[in-house]
């Protein structure tokens, strides 16, 4: 997400071949992540982190949501353990389940710097309301990326019967602030909240990572009840993201697990429902950027995140 400020911010077995494969997949996820650690140790790229805030670029022509996940530019990495073009593994309806998708930043934030720079209470201290986010070197903004992935996720999750709500849909001139983003999920009594981002680290730093809430009990922040379910949500998303996209966990944070715990993010600290962030890749690395700007890959990213949510909600 590369904020300018610090707040950058198994399914139950069934006696069918499909569910057996699903359970086997869940068991293999830690191994898949460990395998990526070995891959990165042998041939991965390294580098130092860095952040950048930019203005939104001209919209890309391939941003329209599509159900197709076929791509000729499959990212490097091990072969997924199951067909990445399949529908979510678990069957049945998510009717009655509420998912809140939080597309990070807002395309209009750069025009409202005074508003987004004002401080809000995140429980432990005060942080900036929001930031502009980062972009690729060619100017494709994080805010454009997060909205596109969010739209694709909504289509997939609504097909499963879930009620999907957004914290913003490009329908407001700036924001919302991080405290309001958390409040939207809380008021919706969401069963799961996922905040979509892309990082702005240094070139050579690649891969995704999922940010989990740490245990915080200070001021307005009391995350104790959501720490365990949020971790379960994050683990399901990380495993599905590896399987569907074929992408490695981050080689610069998370020790190769794709999971990072933080206590300084208002969007997590103020949440009273299970919530995680996902940094889908590094916009400042040319290889990651080539994927993040590709519509077919974004569909895979949306599918990977959505399948993790579905798996979590079905227990």
mmCIF file of C-alpha atoms in Angstrom:
data_model
loop_
_atom_site.group_PDB
_atom_site.id
_atom_site.type_symbol
_atom_site.label_atom_id
_atom_site.label_comp_id
_atom_site.label_asym_id
_atom_site.label_seq_id
_atom_site.Cartn_x
_atom_site.Cartn_y
_atom_site.Cartn_z
ATOM 1 C CA UNK A 1 0.000 0.000 0.000
ATOM 2 C CA UNK A 2 3.020 2.207 0.492
ATOM 3 C CA UNK A 3 1.437 4.958 2.539
ATOM 4 C CA UNK A 4 3.213 8.273 2.878
ATOM 5 C CA UNK A 5 2.258 8.038 6.531
ATOM 6 C CA UNK A 6 2.864 5.026 8.796
ATOM 7 C CA UNK A 7 -0.640 3.601 8.454
ATOM 8 C CA UNK A 8 -0.096 2.473 4.833
ATOM 9 C CA UNK A 9 -1.703 1.941 5.276
ATOM 10 C CA UNK A 10 -10.549 -26.864 5.921
ATOM 11 C CA UNK A 11 -13.679 -26.913 4.770
ATOM 12 C CA UNK A 12 -15.398 -29.852 6.472
ATOM 13 C CA UNK A 13 -14.495 -33.154 4.719
ATOM 14 C CA UNK A 14 -17.014 -34.633 2.316
ATOM 15 C CA UNK A 15 -16.685 -38.053 0.766
ATOM 16 C CA UNK A 16 -16.167 -36.798 -2.727
ATOM 17 C CA UNK A 17 -13.061 -36.496 -4.805
ATOM 18 C CA UNK A 18 -13.384 -32.718 -4.911
ATOM 19 C CA UNK A 19 -13.474 -32.261 -1.146
ATOM 20 C CA UNK A 20 -10.625 -34.745 -0.642
ATOM 21 C CA UNK A 21 -8.547 -32.604 -2.991
ATOM 22 C CA UNK A 22 -9.575 -29.512 -1.038
ATOM 23 C CA UNK A 23 -8.454 -31.015 2.276
ATOM 24 C CA UNK A 24 -5.229 -32.218 0.697
ATOM 25 C CA UNK A 25 -4.668 -28.703 -0.651
ATOM 26 C CA UNK A 26 -5.162 -27.171 2.797
ATOM 27 C CA UNK A 27 -2.545 -29.556 4.169
ATOM 28 C CA UNK A 28 -0.130 -28.659 1.393
ATOM 29 C CA UNK A 29 -0.379 -24.873 1.782
ATOM 30 C CA UNK A 30 2.340 -24.628 4.485
ATOM 31 C CA UNK A 31 4.554 -26.781 2.298
ATOM 32 C CA UNK A 32 3.877 -24.562 -0.691
ATOM 33 C CA UNK A 33 4.837 -21.487 1.270
ATOM 34 C CA UNK A 34 7.963 -23.220 2.616
ATOM 35 C CA UNK A 35 8.832 -24.231 -0.936
ATOM 36 C CA UNK A 36 8.712 -20.591 -1.914
ATOM 37 C CA UNK A 37 11.125 -19.780 0.872
ATOM 38 C CA UNK A 38 13.598 -22.260 -0.645
ATOM 39 C CA UNK A 39 12.962 -20.851 -4.116
ATOM 40 C CA UNK A 40 13.670 -17.320 -2.984
ATOM 41 C CA UNK A 41 16.790 -18.417 -1.092
ATOM 42 C CA UNK A 42 18.206 -19.956 -4.255
ATOM 43 C CA UNK A 43 17.072 -17.555 -6.968
ATOM 44 C CA UNK A 44 14.955 -14.759 -5.543
ATOM 45 C CA UNK A 45 15.681 -11.076 -5.776
ATOM 46 C CA UNK A 46 16.474 -8.865 -2.806
ATOM 47 C CA UNK A 47 16.451 -5.151 -2.165
ATOM 48 C CA UNK A 48 15.547 -2.344 0.209
ATOM 49 C CA UNK A 49 12.116 -0.923 0.789
ATOM 50 C CA UNK A 50 10.855 2.470 -0.281
ATOM 51 C CA UNK A 51 7.573 4.330 -0.624
ATOM 52 C CA UNK A 52 6.114 6.755 -3.124
ATOM 53 C CA UNK A 53 2.870 8.711 -3.441
ATOM 54 C CA UNK A 54 1.600 9.629 -6.884
ATOM 55 C CA UNK A 55 -1.343 10.947 -8.826
ATOM 56 C CA UNK A 56 -3.654 8.497 -10.596
ATOM 57 C CA UNK A 57 -2.726 7.661 -14.164
ATOM 58 C CA UNK A 58 -4.882 7.436 -17.244
ATOM 59 C CA UNK A 59 -7.182 4.422 -16.870
ATOM 60 C CA UNK A 60 -5.954 1.162 -18.368
ATOM 61 C CA UNK A 61 -7.929 -0.437 -21.197
ATOM 62 C CA UNK A 62 -7.968 -3.846 -19.520
ATOM 63 C CA UNK A 63 -9.640 -2.878 -16.251
ATOM 64 C CA UNK A 64 -13.127 -4.170 -17.045
ATOM 65 C CA UNK A 65 -13.966 -7.126 -14.799
ATOM 66 C CA UNK A 66 -14.134 -10.489 -16.503
ATOM 67 C CA UNK A 67 -14.727 -14.016 -15.327
ATOM 68 C CA UNK A 68 -11.872 -15.342 -17.432
ATOM 69 C CA UNK A 69 -8.722 -16.318 -15.531
ATOM 70 C CA UNK A 70 -6.826 -17.581 -18.574
ATOM 71 C CA UNK A 71 -3.488 -15.865 -19.149
ATOM 72 C CA UNK A 72 -0.564 -16.526 -21.460
ATOM 73 C CA UNK A 73 1.817 -14.708 -19.129
ATOM 74 C CA UNK A 74 1.752 -17.119 -16.222
ATOM 75 C CA UNK A 75 4.083 -15.767 -13.506
ATOM 76 C CA UNK A 76 7.208 -17.757 -12.601
ATOM 77 C CA UNK A 77 6.990 -20.235 -9.787
ATOM 78 C CA UNK A 78 5.848 -23.778 -8.998
ATOM 79 C CA UNK A 79 2.859 -25.326 -10.700
ATOM 80 C CA UNK A 80 -0.284 -24.726 -8.598
ATOM 81 C CA UNK A 81 -1.448 -27.836 -6.763
ATOM 82 C CA UNK A 82 -4.861 -27.596 -8.376
ATOM 83 C CA UNK A 83 -6.459 -26.008 -11.416
ATOM 84 C CA UNK A 84 -6.196 -22.236 -10.909
ATOM 85 C CA UNK A 85 -9.147 -21.585 -13.221
ATOM 86 C CA UNK A 86 -11.588 -23.572 -11.106
ATOM 87 C CA UNK A 87 -14.442 -22.065 -9.127
ATOM 88 C CA UNK A 88 -14.050 -21.778 -5.353
ATOM 89 C CA UNK A 89 -13.391 -25.256 -4.031
ATOM 90 C CA UNK A 90 -16.172 -25.415 -1.460
ATOM 91 C CA UNK A 91 -19.743 -25.785 -2.646
ATOM 92 C CA UNK A 92 -22.953 -24.296 -1.342
ATOM 93 C CA UNK A 93 -24.318 -20.821 -0.754
ATOM 94 C CA UNK A 94 -22.909 -17.954 1.265
ATOM 95 C CA UNK A 95 -26.363 -16.478 1.665
ATOM 96 C CA UNK A 96 -26.484 -14.519 4.904
ATOM 97 C CA UNK A 97 -22.731 -13.880 4.957
ATOM 98 C CA UNK A 98 -21.508 -10.293 4.720
ATOM 99 C CA UNK A 99 -18.133 -9.469 3.194
ATOM 100 C CA UNK A 100 -16.749 -5.935 3.268
ATOM 101 C CA UNK A 101 -14.094 -5.127 0.668
ATOM 102 C CA UNK A 102 -11.911 -2.137 1.421
ATOM 103 C CA UNK A 103 -10.209 -0.842 -1.772
ATOM 104 C CA UNK A 104 -7.145 0.945 -0.452
ATOM 105 C CA UNK A 105 -6.862 4.712 -1.001
ATOM 106 C CA UNK A 106 -8.984 6.738 -3.408
ATOM 107 C CA UNK A 107 -8.153 8.067 -6.896
ATOM 108 C CA UNK A 108 -9.110 11.568 -5.731
ATOM 109 C CA UNK A 109 -6.926 11.640 -2.619
ATOM 110 C CA UNK A 110 -4.088 13.524 -4.311
ATOM 111 C CA UNK A 111 -6.433 16.483 -4.863
ATOM 112 C CA UNK A 112 -7.358 16.609 -1.175
ATOM 113 C CA UNK A 113 -4.048 16.565 0.655
ATOM 114 C CA UNK A 114 -5.211 18.710 3.555
ATOM 115 C CA UNK A 115 -8.162 16.429 4.224
ATOM 116 C CA UNK A 116 -6.216 13.173 4.048
ATOM 117 C CA UNK A 117 -3.295 14.527 6.082
ATOM 118 C CA UNK A 118 -5.408 15.385 9.117
ATOM 119 C CA UNK A 119 -4.820 13.047 12.053
ATOM 120 C CA UNK A 120 -7.359 10.512 13.316
ATOM 121 C CA UNK A 121 -7.328 8.417 16.479
ATOM 122 C CA UNK A 122 -6.435 4.773 15.808
ATOM 123 C CA UNK A 123 -6.622 3.747 19.450
ATOM 124 C CA UNK A 124 -2.908 3.501 20.170
ATOM 125 C CA UNK A 125 -2.057 6.960 18.783
ATOM 126 C CA UNK A 126 -2.926 9.380 15.986
ATOM 127 C CA UNK A 127 -2.225 8.758 12.309
ATOM 128 C CA UNK A 128 -2.970 10.386 8.966
ATOM 129 C CA UNK A 129 -6.546 9.997 7.745
ATOM 130 C CA UNK A 130 -5.368 8.339 4.512
ATOM 131 C CA UNK A 131 -2.709 8.736 1.818
ATOM 132 C CA UNK A 132 -2.509 8.775 -1.957
ATOM 133 C CA UNK A 133 -0.972 5.327 -2.231
ATOM 134 C CA UNK A 134 1.769 4.319 -4.637
ATOM 135 C CA UNK A 135 1.967 3.508 -8.358
ATOM 136 C CA UNK A 136 3.976 1.626 -10.944
ATOM 137 C CA UNK A 137 6.853 3.485 -12.581
ATOM 138 C CA UNK A 138 4.565 3.944 -15.613
ATOM 139 C CA UNK A 139 1.925 5.695 -13.505
ATOM 140 C CA UNK A 140 -0.698 2.981 -12.895
ATOM 141 C CA UNK A 141 -1.944 3.953 -9.453
ATOM 142 C CA UNK A 142 -2.576 1.735 -6.482
ATOM 143 C CA UNK A 143 -6.028 3.288 -6.115
ATOM 144 C CA UNK A 144 -6.950 2.192 -9.657
ATOM 145 C CA UNK A 145 -5.607 -1.294 -8.976
ATOM 146 C CA UNK A 146 -7.476 -1.788 -5.708
ATOM 147 C CA UNK A 147 -10.829 -0.735 -7.175
ATOM 148 C CA UNK A 148 -10.409 -3.044 -10.159
ATOM 149 C CA UNK A 149 -9.579 -6.066 -8.000
ATOM 150 C CA UNK A 150 -12.431 -5.181 -5.618
ATOM 151 C CA UNK A 151 -14.946 -5.148 -8.493
ATOM 152 C CA UNK A 152 -13.766 -8.554 -9.676
ATOM 153 C CA UNK A 153 -13.994 -9.933 -6.138
ATOM 154 C CA UNK A 154 -17.530 -8.615 -5.727
ATOM 155 C CA UNK A 155 -18.652 -10.463 -8.852
ATOM 156 C CA UNK A 156 -17.109 -13.731 -7.645
ATOM 157 C CA UNK A 157 -18.418 -13.481 -4.084
ATOM 158 C CA UNK A 158 -21.932 -12.452 -5.053
ATOM 159 C CA UNK A 159 -22.111 -15.523 -7.282
ATOM 160 C CA UNK A 160 -21.516 -17.521 -4.099
ATOM 161 C CA UNK A 161 -24.473 -15.784 -2.438
ATOM 162 C CA UNK A 162 -22.550 -13.381 -0.199
ATOM 163 C CA UNK A 163 -23.654 -9.822 0.474
ATOM 164 C CA UNK A 164 -20.720 -7.612 -0.529
ATOM 165 C CA UNK A 165 -20.196 -4.035 0.642
ATOM 166 C CA UNK A 166 -17.422 -1.573 -0.225
ATOM 167 C CA UNK A 167 -15.837 1.078 1.973
ATOM 168 C CA UNK A 168 -15.591 3.238 -1.165
ATOM 169 C CA UNK A 169 -16.239 2.675 -4.852
ATOM 170 C CA UNK A 170 -14.717 5.790 -6.386
ATOM 171 C CA UNK A 171 -17.994 7.437 -5.449
ATOM 172 C CA UNK A 172 -16.528 10.055 -3.157
ATOM 173 C CA UNK A 173 -13.909 12.719 -3.807
ATOM 174 C CA UNK A 174 -11.459 11.472 -1.168
ATOM 175 C CA UNK A 175 -11.079 8.983 1.668
ATOM 176 C CA UNK A 176 -12.634 7.567 3.716
ATOM 177 C CA UNK A 177 -10.217 7.885 6.611
ATOM 178 C CA UNK A 178 -8.801 4.722 8.130
ATOM 179 C CA UNK A 179 -11.024 4.967 11.204
ATOM 180 C CA UNK A 180 -14.136 5.279 9.052
ATOM 181 C CA UNK A 181 -13.037 2.307 6.940
ATOM 182 C CA UNK A 182 -12.918 0.196 10.090
ATOM 183 C CA UNK A 183 -16.281 1.544 11.249
ATOM 184 C CA UNK A 184 -17.942 0.551 7.955
ATOM 185 C CA UNK A 185 -16.982 -3.087 8.480
ATOM 186 C CA UNK A 186 -18.023 -2.970 12.130
ATOM 187 C CA UNK A 187 -21.448 -1.455 11.414
ATOM 188 C CA UNK A 188 -22.048 -4.016 8.674
ATOM 189 C CA UNK A 189 -21.305 -6.753 11.244
ATOM 190 C CA UNK A 190 -19.172 -8.257 8.511
ATOM 191 C CA UNK A 191 -18.188 -11.896 8.646
ATOM 192 C CA UNK A 192 -14.932 -10.942 6.923
ATOM 193 C CA UNK A 193 -13.243 -7.707 5.844
ATOM 194 C CA UNK A 194 -10.335 -7.561 3.412
ATOM 195 C CA UNK A 195 -8.414 -4.393 2.607
ATOM 196 C CA UNK A 196 -6.849 -4.506 -0.874
ATOM 197 C CA UNK A 197 -3.457 -2.880 -1.486
ATOM 198 C CA UNK A 198 -0.249 -3.059 -3.498
ATOM 199 C CA UNK A 199 3.124 -2.161 -2.034
ATOM 200 C CA UNK A 200 5.681 0.489 -3.002
ATOM 201 C CA UNK A 201 8.935 -1.156 -1.927
ATOM 202 C CA UNK A 202 12.272 -1.099 -3.781
ATOM 203 C CA UNK A 203 12.996 -2.760 -7.100
ATOM 204 C CA UNK A 204 13.859 -6.441 -6.682
ATOM 205 C CA UNK A 205 11.527 -6.814 -3.732
ATOM 206 C CA UNK A 206 8.735 -9.053 -4.945
ATOM 207 C CA UNK A 207 5.708 -11.022 -3.860
ATOM 208 C CA UNK A 208 2.545 -10.623 -1.808
ATOM 209 C CA UNK A 209 1.973 -10.543 1.913
ATOM 210 C CA UNK A 210 -1.095 -10.581 4.155
ATOM 211 C CA UNK A 211 -1.146 -8.280 7.189
ATOM 212 C CA UNK A 212 -2.811 -9.611 10.336
ATOM 213 C CA UNK A 213 -3.893 -7.633 13.416
ATOM 214 C CA UNK A 214 -1.768 -7.990 16.522
ATOM 215 C CA UNK A 215 -3.286 -8.009 19.992
ATOM 216 C CA UNK A 216 -3.891 -4.415 21.021
ATOM 217 C CA UNK A 217 -5.840 -3.199 24.054
ATOM 218 C CA UNK A 218 -5.367 0.531 24.283
ATOM 219 C CA UNK A 219 -7.727 3.451 23.927
ATOM 220 C CA UNK A 220 -10.365 2.674 21.310
ATOM 221 C CA UNK A 221 -8.435 -0.388 20.122
ATOM 222 C CA UNK A 222 -9.309 -3.830 21.486
ATOM 223 C CA UNK A 223 -8.344 -6.485 18.955
ATOM 224 C CA UNK A 224 -8.187 -9.493 21.276
ATOM 225 C CA UNK A 225 -11.444 -11.100 20.043
ATOM 226 C CA UNK A 226 -10.502 -10.797 16.353
ATOM 227 C CA UNK A 227 -6.850 -11.881 16.418
ATOM 228 C CA UNK A 228 -7.483 -15.615 16.018
ATOM 229 C CA UNK A 229 -10.262 -15.431 13.370
ATOM 230 C CA UNK A 230 -8.312 -12.795 11.445
ATOM 231 C CA UNK A 231 -5.279 -15.091 11.367
ATOM 232 C CA UNK A 232 -7.464 -17.927 10.095
ATOM 233 C CA UNK A 233 -8.810 -15.620 7.384
ATOM 234 C CA UNK A 234 -5.317 -14.457 6.443
ATOM 235 C CA UNK A 235 -3.935 -17.992 6.252
ATOM 236 C CA UNK A 236 -6.749 -19.097 3.951
ATOM 237 C CA UNK A 237 -6.205 -16.086 1.688
ATOM 238 C CA UNK A 238 -2.423 -16.570 1.554
ATOM 239 C CA UNK A 239 -2.789 -20.229 0.654
ATOM 240 C CA UNK A 240 -5.364 -19.563 -2.045
ATOM 241 C CA UNK A 241 -3.348 -16.674 -3.469
ATOM 242 C CA UNK A 242 -0.303 -18.910 -3.941
ATOM 243 C CA UNK A 243 -2.381 -21.648 -5.523
ATOM 244 C CA UNK A 244 -4.375 -19.498 -7.940
ATOM 245 C CA UNK A 245 -1.773 -16.950 -9.016
ATOM 246 C CA UNK A 246 1.357 -19.096 -8.714
ATOM 247 C CA UNK A 247 3.065 -16.101 -7.082
ATOM 248 C CA UNK A 248 5.536 -16.344 -4.231
ATOM 249 C CA UNK A 249 5.091 -14.809 -0.798
ATOM 250 C CA UNK A 250 7.113 -11.652 -0.243
ATOM 251 C CA UNK A 251 10.892 -11.982 -0.338
ATOM 252 C CA UNK A 252 11.350 -8.875 1.826
ATOM 253 C CA UNK A 253 8.866 -9.229 4.686
ATOM 254 C CA UNK A 254 7.215 -12.129 6.488
ATOM 255 C CA UNK A 255 10.151 -14.566 6.393
ATOM 256 C CA UNK A 256 8.717 -16.306 3.351
ATOM 257 C CA UNK A 257 5.375 -17.106 5.012
ATOM 258 C CA UNK A 258 3.375 -14.344 3.326
ATOM 259 C CA UNK A 259 2.017 -13.384 6.763
ATOM 260 C CA UNK A 260 2.908 -10.280 8.780
ATOM 261 C CA UNK A 261 1.446 -9.137 12.122
ATOM 262 C CA UNK A 262 1.178 -5.414 12.866
ATOM 263 C CA UNK A 263 -0.173 -3.251 15.661
ATOM 264 C CA UNK A 264 0.161 0.182 14.047
ATOM 265 C CA UNK A 265 -2.615 0.138 11.450
ATOM 266 C CA UNK A 266 -5.832 1.923 12.340
ATOM 267 C CA UNK A 267 -7.870 -0.155 9.907
ATOM 268 C CA UNK A 268 -6.981 -3.248 11.934
ATOM 269 C CA UNK A 269 -6.738 -1.761 15.424
ATOM 270 C CA UNK A 270 -10.262 -0.342 15.289
ATOM 271 C CA UNK A 271 -11.903 -3.381 13.732
ATOM 272 C CA UNK A 272 -14.286 -5.501 15.812
ATOM 273 C CA UNK A 273 -14.763 -8.107 13.074
ATOM 274 C CA UNK A 274 -12.226 -10.422 11.361
ATOM 275 C CA UNK A 275 -10.086 -8.306 9.071
ATOM 276 C CA UNK A 276 -6.818 -8.486 7.138
ATOM 277 C CA UNK A 277 -4.900 -6.439 4.583
ATOM 278 C CA UNK A 278 -3.304 -7.951 1.493
ATOM 279 C CA UNK A 279 -0.438 -6.360 -0.412
ATOM 280 C CA UNK A 280 -0.867 -8.123 -3.751
ATOM 281 C CA UNK A 281 2.611 -7.289 -5.047
ATOM 282 C CA UNK A 282 5.197 -4.530 -5.327
ATOM 283 C CA UNK A 283 4.280 -1.854 -7.845
ATOM 284 C CA UNK A 284 7.865 -0.551 -7.915
ATOM 285 C CA UNK A 285 9.347 -3.832 -9.139
ATOM 286 C CA UNK A 286 9.127 -4.229 -12.920
ATOM 287 C CA UNK A 287 8.217 -7.935 -12.811
ATOM 288 C CA UNK A 288 5.499 -7.499 -10.204
ATOM 289 C CA UNK A 289 4.274 -4.366 -11.980
ATOM 290 C CA UNK A 290 3.869 -6.309 -15.247
ATOM 291 C CA UNK A 291 1.426 -8.575 -13.438
ATOM 292 C CA UNK A 292 -0.386 -5.902 -11.443
ATOM 293 C CA UNK A 293 -1.133 -3.985 -14.655
ATOM 294 C CA UNK A 294 -2.422 -7.082 -16.466
ATOM 295 C CA UNK A 295 -6.185 -7.644 -16.391
ATOM 296 C CA UNK A 296 -5.947 -11.435 -16.600
ATOM 297 C CA UNK A 297 -3.568 -11.526 -13.633
ATOM 298 C CA UNK A 298 -5.808 -9.202 -11.621
ATOM 299 C CA UNK A 299 -8.631 -11.658 -12.222
ATOM 300 C CA UNK A 300 -6.452 -14.403 -10.755
ATOM 301 C CA UNK A 301 -5.612 -12.191 -7.785
ATOM 302 C CA UNK A 302 -9.310 -11.505 -7.193
ATOM 303 C CA UNK A 303 -10.071 -15.211 -7.455
ATOM 304 C CA UNK A 304 -7.294 -16.177 -5.065
ATOM 305 C CA UNK A 305 -8.438 -13.687 -2.430
ATOM 306 C CA UNK A 306 -12.102 -14.606 -2.916
ATOM 307 C CA UNK A 307 -11.475 -18.334 -2.610
ATOM 308 C CA UNK A 308 -9.635 -17.709 0.647
ATOM 309 C CA UNK A 309 -12.621 -15.744 1.955
ATOM 310 C CA UNK A 310 -15.040 -18.468 0.862
ATOM 311 C CA UNK A 311 -12.948 -21.144 2.541
ATOM 312 C CA UNK A 312 -12.824 -19.132 5.774
ATOM 313 C CA UNK A 313 -16.566 -18.441 5.796
ATOM 314 C CA UNK A 314 -17.448 -22.083 5.248
ATOM 315 C CA UNK A 315 -15.153 -23.175 8.050
#
